PDB file of C-alpha atoms in Angstrom:
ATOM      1  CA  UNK A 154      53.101  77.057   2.064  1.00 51.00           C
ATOM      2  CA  UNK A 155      55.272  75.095   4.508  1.00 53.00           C
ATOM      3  CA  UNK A 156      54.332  72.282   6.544  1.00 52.00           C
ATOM      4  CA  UNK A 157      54.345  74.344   9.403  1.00 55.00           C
ATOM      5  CA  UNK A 158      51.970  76.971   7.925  1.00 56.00           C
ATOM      6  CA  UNK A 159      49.049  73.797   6.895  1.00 53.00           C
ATOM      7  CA  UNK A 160      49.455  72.419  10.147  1.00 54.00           C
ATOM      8  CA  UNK A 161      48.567  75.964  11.358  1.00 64.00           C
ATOM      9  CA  UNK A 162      45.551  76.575   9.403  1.00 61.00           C
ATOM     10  CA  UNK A 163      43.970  73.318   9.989  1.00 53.00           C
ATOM     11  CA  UNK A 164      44.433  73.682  13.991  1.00 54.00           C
ATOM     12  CA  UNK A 165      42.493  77.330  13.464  1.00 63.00           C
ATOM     13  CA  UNK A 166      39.672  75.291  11.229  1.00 60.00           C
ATOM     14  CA  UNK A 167      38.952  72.981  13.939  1.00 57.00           C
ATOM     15  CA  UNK A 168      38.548  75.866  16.365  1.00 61.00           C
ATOM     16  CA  UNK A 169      36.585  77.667  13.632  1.00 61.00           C
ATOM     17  CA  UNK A 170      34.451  74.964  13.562  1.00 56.00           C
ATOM     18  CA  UNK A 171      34.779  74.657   9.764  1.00 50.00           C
ATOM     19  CA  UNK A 172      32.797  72.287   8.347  1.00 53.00           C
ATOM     20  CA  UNK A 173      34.917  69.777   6.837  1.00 50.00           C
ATOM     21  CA  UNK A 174      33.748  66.748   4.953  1.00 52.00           C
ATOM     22  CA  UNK A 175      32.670  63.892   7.761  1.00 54.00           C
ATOM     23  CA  UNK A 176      35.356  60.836   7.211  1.00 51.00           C
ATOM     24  CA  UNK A 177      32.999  57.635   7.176  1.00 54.00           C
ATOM     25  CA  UNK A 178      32.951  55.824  10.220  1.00 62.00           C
ATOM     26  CA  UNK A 179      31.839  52.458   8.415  1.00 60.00           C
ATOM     27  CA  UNK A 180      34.768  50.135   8.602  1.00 78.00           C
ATOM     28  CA  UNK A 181      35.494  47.510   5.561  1.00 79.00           C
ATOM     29  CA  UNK A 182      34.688  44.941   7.756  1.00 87.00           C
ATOM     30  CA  UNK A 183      31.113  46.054   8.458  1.00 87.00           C
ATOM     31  CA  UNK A 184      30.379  46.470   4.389  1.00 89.00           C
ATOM     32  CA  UNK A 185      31.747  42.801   4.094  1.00 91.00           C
ATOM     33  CA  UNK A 186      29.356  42.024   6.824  1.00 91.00           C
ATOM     34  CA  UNK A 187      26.189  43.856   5.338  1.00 92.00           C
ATOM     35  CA  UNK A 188      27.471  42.489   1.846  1.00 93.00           C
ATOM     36  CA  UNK A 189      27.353  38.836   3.486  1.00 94.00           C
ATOM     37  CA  UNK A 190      24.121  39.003   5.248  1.00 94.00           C
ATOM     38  CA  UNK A 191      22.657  40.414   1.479  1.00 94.00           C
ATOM     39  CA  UNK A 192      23.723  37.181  -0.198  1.00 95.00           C
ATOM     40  CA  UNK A 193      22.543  35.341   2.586  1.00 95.00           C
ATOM     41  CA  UNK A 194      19.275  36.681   2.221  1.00 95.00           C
ATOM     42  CA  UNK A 195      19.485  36.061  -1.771  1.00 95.00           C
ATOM     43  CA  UNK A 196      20.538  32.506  -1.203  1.00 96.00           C
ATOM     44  CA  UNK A 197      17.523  31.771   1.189  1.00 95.00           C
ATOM     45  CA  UNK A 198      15.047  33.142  -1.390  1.00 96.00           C
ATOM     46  CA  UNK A 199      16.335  31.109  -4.159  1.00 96.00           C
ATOM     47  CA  UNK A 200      16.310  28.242  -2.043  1.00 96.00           C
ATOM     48  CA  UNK A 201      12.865  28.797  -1.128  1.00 96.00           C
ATOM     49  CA  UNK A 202      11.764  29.704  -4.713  1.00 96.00           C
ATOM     50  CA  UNK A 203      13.627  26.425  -6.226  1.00 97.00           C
ATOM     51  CA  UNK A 204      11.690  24.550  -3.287  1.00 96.00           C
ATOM     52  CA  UNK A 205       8.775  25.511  -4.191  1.00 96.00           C
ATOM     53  CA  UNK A 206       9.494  25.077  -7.916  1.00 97.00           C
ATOM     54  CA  UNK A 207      10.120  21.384  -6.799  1.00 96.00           C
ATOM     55  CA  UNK A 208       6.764  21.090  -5.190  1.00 96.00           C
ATOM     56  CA  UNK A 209       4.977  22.498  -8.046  1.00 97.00           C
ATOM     57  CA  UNK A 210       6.027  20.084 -10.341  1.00 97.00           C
ATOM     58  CA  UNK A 211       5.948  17.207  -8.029  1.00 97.00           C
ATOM     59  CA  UNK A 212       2.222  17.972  -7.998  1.00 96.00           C
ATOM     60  CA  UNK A 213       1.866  18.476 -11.550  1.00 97.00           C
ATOM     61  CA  UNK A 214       2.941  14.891 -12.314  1.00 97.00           C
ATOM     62  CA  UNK A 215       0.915  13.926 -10.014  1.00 96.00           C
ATOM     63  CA  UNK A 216      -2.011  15.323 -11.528  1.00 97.00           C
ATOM     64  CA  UNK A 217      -1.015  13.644 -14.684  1.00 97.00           C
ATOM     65  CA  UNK A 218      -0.496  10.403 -13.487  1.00 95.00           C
ATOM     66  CA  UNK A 219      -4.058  10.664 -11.867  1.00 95.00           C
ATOM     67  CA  UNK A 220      -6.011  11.592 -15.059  1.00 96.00           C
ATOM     68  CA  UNK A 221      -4.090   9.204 -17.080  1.00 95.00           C
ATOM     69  CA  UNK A 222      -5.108   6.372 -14.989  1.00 94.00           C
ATOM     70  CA  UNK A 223      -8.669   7.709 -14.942  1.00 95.00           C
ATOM     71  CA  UNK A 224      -8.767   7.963 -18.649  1.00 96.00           C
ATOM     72  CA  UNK A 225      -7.606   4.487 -18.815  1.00 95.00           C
ATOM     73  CA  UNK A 226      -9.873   3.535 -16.785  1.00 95.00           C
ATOM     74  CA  UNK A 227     -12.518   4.915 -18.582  1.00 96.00           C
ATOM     75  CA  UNK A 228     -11.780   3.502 -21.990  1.00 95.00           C
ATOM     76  CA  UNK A 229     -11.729  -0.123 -20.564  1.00 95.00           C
ATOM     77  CA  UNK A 230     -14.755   0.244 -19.024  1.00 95.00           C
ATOM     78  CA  UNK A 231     -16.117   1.074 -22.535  1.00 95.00           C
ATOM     79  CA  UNK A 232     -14.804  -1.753 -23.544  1.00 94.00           C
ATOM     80  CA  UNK A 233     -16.061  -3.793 -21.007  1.00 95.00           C
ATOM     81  CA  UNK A 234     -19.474  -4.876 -22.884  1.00 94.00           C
ATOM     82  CA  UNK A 235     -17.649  -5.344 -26.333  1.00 93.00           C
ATOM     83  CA  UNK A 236     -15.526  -7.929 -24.438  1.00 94.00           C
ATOM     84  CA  UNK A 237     -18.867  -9.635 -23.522  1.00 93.00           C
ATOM     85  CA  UNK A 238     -20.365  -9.525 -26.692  1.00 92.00           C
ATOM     86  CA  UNK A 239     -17.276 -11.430 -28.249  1.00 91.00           C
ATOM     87  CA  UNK A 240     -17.519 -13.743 -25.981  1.00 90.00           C
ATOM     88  CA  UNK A 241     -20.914 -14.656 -26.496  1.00 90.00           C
ATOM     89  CA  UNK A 242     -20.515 -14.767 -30.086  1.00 90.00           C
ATOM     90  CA  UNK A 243     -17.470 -17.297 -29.714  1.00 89.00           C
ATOM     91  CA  UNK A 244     -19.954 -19.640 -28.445  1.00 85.00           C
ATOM     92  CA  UNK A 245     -21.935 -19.286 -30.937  1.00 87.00           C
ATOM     93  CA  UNK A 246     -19.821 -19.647 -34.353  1.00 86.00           C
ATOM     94  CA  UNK A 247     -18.621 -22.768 -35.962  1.00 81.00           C
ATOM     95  CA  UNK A 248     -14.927 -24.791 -34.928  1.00 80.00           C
ATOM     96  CA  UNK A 249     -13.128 -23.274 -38.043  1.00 80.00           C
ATOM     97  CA  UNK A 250     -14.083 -19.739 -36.969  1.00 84.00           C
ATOM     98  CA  UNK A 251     -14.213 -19.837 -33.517  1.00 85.00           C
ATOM     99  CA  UNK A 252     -10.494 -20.867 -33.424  1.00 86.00           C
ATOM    100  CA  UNK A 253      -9.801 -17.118 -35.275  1.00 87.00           C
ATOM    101  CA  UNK A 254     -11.739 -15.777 -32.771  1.00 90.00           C
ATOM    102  CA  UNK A 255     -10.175 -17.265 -29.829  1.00 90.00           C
ATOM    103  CA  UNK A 256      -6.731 -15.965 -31.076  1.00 91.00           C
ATOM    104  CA  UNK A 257      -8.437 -12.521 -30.925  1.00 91.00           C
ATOM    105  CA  UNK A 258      -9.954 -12.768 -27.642  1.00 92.00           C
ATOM    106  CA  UNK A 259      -6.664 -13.587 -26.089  1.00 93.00           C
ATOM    107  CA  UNK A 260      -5.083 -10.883 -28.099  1.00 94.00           C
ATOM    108  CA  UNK A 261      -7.897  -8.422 -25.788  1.00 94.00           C
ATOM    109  CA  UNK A 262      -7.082 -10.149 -22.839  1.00 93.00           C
ATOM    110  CA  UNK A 263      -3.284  -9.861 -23.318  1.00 94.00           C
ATOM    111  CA  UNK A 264      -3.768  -5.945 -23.419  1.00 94.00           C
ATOM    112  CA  UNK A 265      -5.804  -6.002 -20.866  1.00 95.00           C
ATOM    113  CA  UNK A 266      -3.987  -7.639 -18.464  1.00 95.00           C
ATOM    114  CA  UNK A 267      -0.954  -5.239 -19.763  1.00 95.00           C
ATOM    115  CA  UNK A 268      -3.217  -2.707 -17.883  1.00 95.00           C
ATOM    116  CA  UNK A 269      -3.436  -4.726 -14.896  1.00 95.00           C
ATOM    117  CA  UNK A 270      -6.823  -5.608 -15.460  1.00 96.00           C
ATOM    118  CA  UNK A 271      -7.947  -8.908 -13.530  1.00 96.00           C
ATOM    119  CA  UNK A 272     -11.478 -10.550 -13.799  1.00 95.00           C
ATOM    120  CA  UNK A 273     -13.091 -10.345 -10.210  1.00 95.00           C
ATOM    121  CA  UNK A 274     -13.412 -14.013  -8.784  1.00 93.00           C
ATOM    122  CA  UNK A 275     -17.262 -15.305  -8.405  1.00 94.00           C
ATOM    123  CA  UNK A 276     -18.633 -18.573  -9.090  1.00 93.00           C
ATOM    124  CA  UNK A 277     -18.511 -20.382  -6.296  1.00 91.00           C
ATOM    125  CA  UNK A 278     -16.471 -17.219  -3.700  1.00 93.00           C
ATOM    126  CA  UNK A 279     -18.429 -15.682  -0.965  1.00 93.00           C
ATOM    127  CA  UNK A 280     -20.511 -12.572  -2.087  1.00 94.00           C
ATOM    128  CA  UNK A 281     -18.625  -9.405  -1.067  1.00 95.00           C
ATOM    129  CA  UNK A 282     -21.001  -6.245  -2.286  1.00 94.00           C
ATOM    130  CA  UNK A 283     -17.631  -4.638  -3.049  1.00 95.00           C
ATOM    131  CA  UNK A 284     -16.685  -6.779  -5.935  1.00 96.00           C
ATOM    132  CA  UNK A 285     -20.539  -8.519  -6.399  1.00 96.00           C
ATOM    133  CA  UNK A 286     -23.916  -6.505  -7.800  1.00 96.00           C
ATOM    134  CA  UNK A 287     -26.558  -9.291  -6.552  1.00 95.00           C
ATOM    135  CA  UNK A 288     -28.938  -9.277  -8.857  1.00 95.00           C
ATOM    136  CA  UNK A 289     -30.817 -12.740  -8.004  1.00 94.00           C
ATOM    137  CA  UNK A 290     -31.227 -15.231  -5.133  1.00 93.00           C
ATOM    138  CA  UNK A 291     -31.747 -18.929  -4.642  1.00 91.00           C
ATOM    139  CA  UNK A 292     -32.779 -21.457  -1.671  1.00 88.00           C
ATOM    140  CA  UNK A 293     -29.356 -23.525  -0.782  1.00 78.00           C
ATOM    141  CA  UNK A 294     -29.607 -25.819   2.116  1.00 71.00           C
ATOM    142  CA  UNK A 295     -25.938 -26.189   1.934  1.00 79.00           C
ATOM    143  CA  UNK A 296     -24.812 -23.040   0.939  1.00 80.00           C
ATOM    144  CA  UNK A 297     -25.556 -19.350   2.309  1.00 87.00           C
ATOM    145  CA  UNK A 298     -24.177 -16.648   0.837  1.00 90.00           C
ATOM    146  CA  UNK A 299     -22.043 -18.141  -1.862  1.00 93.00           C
ATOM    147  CA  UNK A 300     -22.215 -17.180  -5.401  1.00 94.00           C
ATOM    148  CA  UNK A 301     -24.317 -20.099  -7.484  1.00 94.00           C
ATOM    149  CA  UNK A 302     -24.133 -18.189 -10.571  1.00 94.00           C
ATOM    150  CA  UNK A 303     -22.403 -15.368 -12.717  1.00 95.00           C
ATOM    151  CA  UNK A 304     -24.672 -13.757 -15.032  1.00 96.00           C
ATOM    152  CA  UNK A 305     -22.170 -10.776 -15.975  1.00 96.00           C
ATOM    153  CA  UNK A 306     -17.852 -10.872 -15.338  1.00 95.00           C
ATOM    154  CA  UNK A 307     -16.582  -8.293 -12.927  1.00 96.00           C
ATOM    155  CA  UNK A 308     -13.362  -6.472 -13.382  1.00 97.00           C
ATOM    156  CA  UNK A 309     -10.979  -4.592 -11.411  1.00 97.00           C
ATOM    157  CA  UNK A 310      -7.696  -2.666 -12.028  1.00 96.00           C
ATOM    158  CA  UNK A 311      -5.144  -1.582  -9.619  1.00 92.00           C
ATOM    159  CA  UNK A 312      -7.348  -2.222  -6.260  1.00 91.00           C
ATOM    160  CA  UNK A 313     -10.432  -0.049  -8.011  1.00 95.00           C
ATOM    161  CA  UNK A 314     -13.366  -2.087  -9.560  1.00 96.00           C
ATOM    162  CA  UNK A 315     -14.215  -1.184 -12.779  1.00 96.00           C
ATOM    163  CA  UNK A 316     -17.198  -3.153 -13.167  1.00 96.00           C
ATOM    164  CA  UNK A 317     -19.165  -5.035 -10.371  1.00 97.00           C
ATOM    165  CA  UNK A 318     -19.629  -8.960 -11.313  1.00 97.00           C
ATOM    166  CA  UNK A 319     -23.278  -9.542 -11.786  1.00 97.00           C
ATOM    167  CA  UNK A 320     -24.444 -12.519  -9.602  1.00 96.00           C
ATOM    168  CA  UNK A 321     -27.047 -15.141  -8.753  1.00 95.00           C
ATOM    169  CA  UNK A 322     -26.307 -15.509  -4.393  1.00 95.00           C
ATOM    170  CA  UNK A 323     -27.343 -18.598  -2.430  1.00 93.00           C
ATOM    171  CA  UNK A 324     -28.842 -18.513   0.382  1.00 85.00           C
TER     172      UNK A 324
END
């Protein structure tokens, strides 16, 4: 066939109406687009997913750092009465003991103050119910509302008491 004769027949299969293949109307530029807006889409959910990752785990430490204060807390607390205990029997023992014993005791008040422990100031402060359990009263002329004695140390740790000082309040 000559070039003459294939221009020809495709002339008579457009006026046939022959049903040749459709040529795609989508350009390259609108697949790049569609490609683009895809990745966009991808991006934004990793994004979101990575944020929310972040969150997650920001929480989680959180938690952790929560229960392992509380736990600490806790086991001081226990502790609390064996403190008292060795104090009382410190003034109790002989000179030759009791300066063994006074190495110890600072040893336990060394670690506790590693755990930002701090004895809650009474004798002689104003009584706060916060940091004070009254637990007695006295007539004071001169005084009102001022701790006379402490029957029992308080404690505290980072701003929370962990044990209320047991007093004897003026008033």
């Amino acid at each position: 066939m000559t070039e003459k004769n294939l221009n020809e027949d495709v002339v008579e299969d457009i006026e046939k109406g022959s049903e040749a293949e459709p040529v795609s109307e989508v350009s390259p530029n609108a697949e790049l687009e569609q490609a683009m807006k895809k990745a966009d889409e991808y991006k934004d959910l990793a994004q979101r997913v990575q944020a929310e990752f972040d969150n997650y785990r920001k929480r989680n430490n959180e938690a952790v750092k929560v229960a392992r204060n509380d736990a600490t807390d806790d086991v001081i607390t226990k502790l609390l009465p064996v403190l008292d205990n060795f104090e009382r029997g410190m003034s109790a023992v002989e000179d030759s003991a009791r300066q063994g014993m006074e190495l110890i005791y600072k040893q336990i008040v060394g670690i506790l103050e590693k755990y930002e422990v701090k004895e809650i100031e009474a004798l002689g402060a104003e009584f706060n119910p916060e940091y004070h359990h009254a637990i007695a009263k006295c007539e004071d002329g001169e005084k009102e509302n001022v701790i006379v004695e402490v029957f029992q140390k308080g404690y505290i740790r980072k701003n929370k008491v962990l044990r209320p000082a047991m007093v004897k309040v003026a008033q």
